[in-house]
Every structure is written in structure tokens, then in C-alpha cells.
Amino acid sequence: MLEQLEQQRTDALAELETVDDSDALHEWYIKYLGKKGAVTLMLRSTGQLPPEERANFGKRANEIKHLLNEAYAQREQAVRQQELAADLESDALDVTLPGRPRTLGGIHPVTQTHREFYTIWADMGFQVFTSRDVETDEYNFQLLNFPPDHPARDMQDSFYTTDDGVILRTHTSPGQIHAMRQLGENGTQPVRVILPGMCYRYEQITARSEVQFTQVEGLAVGRKIRMSDLKGTIAAFAKRMFGQNVSVRFRASYFPFTEPSMEVDVECFLCDAQGCNVCKYTGWLEIAGSGMVHPTVLRNGGYDPTVWSGFAFGMGPERITMLRHGINDIRYFWSNDLRFLEQF
Ligand code: DAH
């Protein structure tokens, strides 16, 4: 028996040497020191020995149990340290590596143009006035002096809603009526606003036209506003927007809500007016529609047109953004392609 006991000790210690993870360690413990472990069982069988051997055997068995427990504790510590080291190594962290940069969004190129507009117009005393995207036929057309069957309505094909007479605005011009009615105090106060916003037209989508685009409208109403004010103001804007040396020209045109009406061109800033394919070799780029507010429109805004006058203009930020950056397809603005957007 004693020999067997010593053999167990030798085996156990030898086996413990080879244990190198906590699972194996646990198994080892069960095998020798657990409730049914080899050494435990031997210790328990002490009572079955002849009386003269019991004391000696029991003493030695207890010593061995104690010794194995100590060896186990030591091994356990070693294994735990080994495992900890392995863990640390596997999630090794190189604190000297530079951090991963966060990708930041950018400002959409058309929004950038809008913001430049707002800054310049604000410096000239124009406040931003926003009005609704969903309009009535009355505001979008009638109050702007488009008679019901006027062919100019066909200039802008509308998106109709299922509500009779309710449409998506085809231009920001209906905001002129809202601004005059809300800020003009029954035609007694001057108004100087820009009206930015989304416009919608039921059109074929092509490189040059989208069904959804923005406009920035301008409106100034006062007692002695003349065409020279319109020309000087637009020219001042164009010089800040496109360069101090840029020339501006006004071409007679037609809009129902202005009289007279003009289109505004600036010298082509892409070719220095030498002629290129963007300005179609004319040396000029169209940047706005404009005119003196039609007396009927003033009256619809609450003003007496014999006393009050005003000018208005409308610009297309998409078009201007395209001109400035040589973008040849308006659809890029809505395509959300990062390869495009990241360039601005
Ligand atoms: N509403 C016009 C359009 O969508 C643009 C325009 C032209 C606005 C002349 C104006 C203006 O205020 O005076 O084509």
C-alpha cells in the first residue's frame, strides 16, 4: 500500500509538470485530489489496513495530500500567469500607432453656394425669408400675374397633388407674395429679402434639368426703387461672387411678374470672356432672371403701385455651382456619389 501511495505521488508530480492550461489542471486535480481522486481514496482506505500499519500510512498519505495540494497551488499560479500573458499578447495594443481618423461629412457643393449667397446678400441688407414648398396655383401663378390660360404656365410643368389647386412650387417667386403680405404691414413697410428654397418641375431628367432643384429669389420693395437700383445691386453681388473685375450685362426678357424683365449675364469667368464651350463662345454666362416688380404683383402683395416700386431676381444655385466648377451634369447633385461629393 505504501509503495502504491509513493507511486501515486511520483506519477502525480510528473503529470503536473506537463499540465499547461487550466482545463488540464482541473482534470489533474479531480484525478488525484478530488472526492474520488486516487490519493483521496487511498487516504480513506486507511481504516481497512491492519492496525499496526494505519498510523504510519495515514501520516504519509496526509503528507502526500498536503504536498500535492501545494504543488497544485504553485502550478495553478504558473498556468494562470502563462494564460494572462498569452491573453495580453493576443490583444496587444501598440499605443504608438496613430489613431484612425474619423471620416467627416462635408457641406454639399450647392449648399456651399447657397451660403455664399446668403453672406453676400446679408451684407447688402437682405434677410432670409423662407416660405412653403407646397403651394397653391393661386400663389404660384395667379398672384404672380400668370392669367389662367397664359402660355407662360407651360414654361414650368407642375407637379399636381390630389388636392385641387395644390401644387409643388415650380419656382420661389410665390414667396414674393408671402413676404410682401407678411412683412409689408398692409403695404406700409419696405421689404428686402432673399427667398431660398427647393422647387419642383415635372420634367424629363437630363444632364441639364432635374425635377427638383433650388432657387434663390430676391425681392426689394420701397418707395423709390428704380431699375438702376436693380442693376447696381446685382452688379455688386456678381462682383463679390465672381470677381471684382467681372462685367455684368442685362438682356431684355419676359416674365409675367416683372415689367420690364431682364436676364443677367456675367462675363465668362472660365475663359476670361475669350470664348469656351461652357459660354458657347459668347464670352457670357447667364446667372439670373430679374426685373421690376409688376404693378399687379405689388398690388397683390398689398402695396399701392403708384407709390411703391420694387425689383426682383431669381437665381439657380445648381447652375451657378456647375459653372464655377465645370460640372457638366446636374444629376451629380442628387446621386450621393462620394467620389463626386468629396471633391468639394
Ligand atoms: N421665377 C423665375 C423662374 O423660375 C425666375 C425669376 C425671374 C425670378 C425673374 C424673379 C425674376 O424674381 O424677377 O424661371
XYZ file of C-alpha atoms and ligand atoms in Angstrom, residues 156 171 173 176 201 215 217 255 257-258 289-291 312-314, ligand 1:
30
model
C -42.975 75.345 -65.972
C -40.217 78.466 -58.504
C -41.405 83.518 -56.757
C -42.592 87.220 -53.004
C -40.927 70.652 -62.024
C -33.576 78.739 -56.358
C -35.192 84.634 -55.157
C -41.518 87.123 -67.051
C -44.370 89.050 -62.719
C -41.838 91.699 -63.751
C -33.662 86.380 -64.234
C -34.759 89.745 -62.917
C -36.969 92.747 -63.373
C -36.897 91.061 -58.026
C -34.486 88.444 -59.231
C -34.195 84.697 -59.283
N -39.191 82.525 -61.308
C -38.342 82.554 -62.479
C -38.080 81.144 -62.959
O -38.267 80.234 -62.221
C -37.043 83.226 -62.177
C -37.202 84.696 -61.952
C -37.093 85.569 -62.987
C -37.441 85.200 -60.690
C -37.215 86.927 -62.817
C -37.576 86.579 -60.496
C -37.463 87.423 -61.560
O -37.822 87.109 -59.292
O -37.571 88.759 -61.370
O -37.698 80.968 -64.064
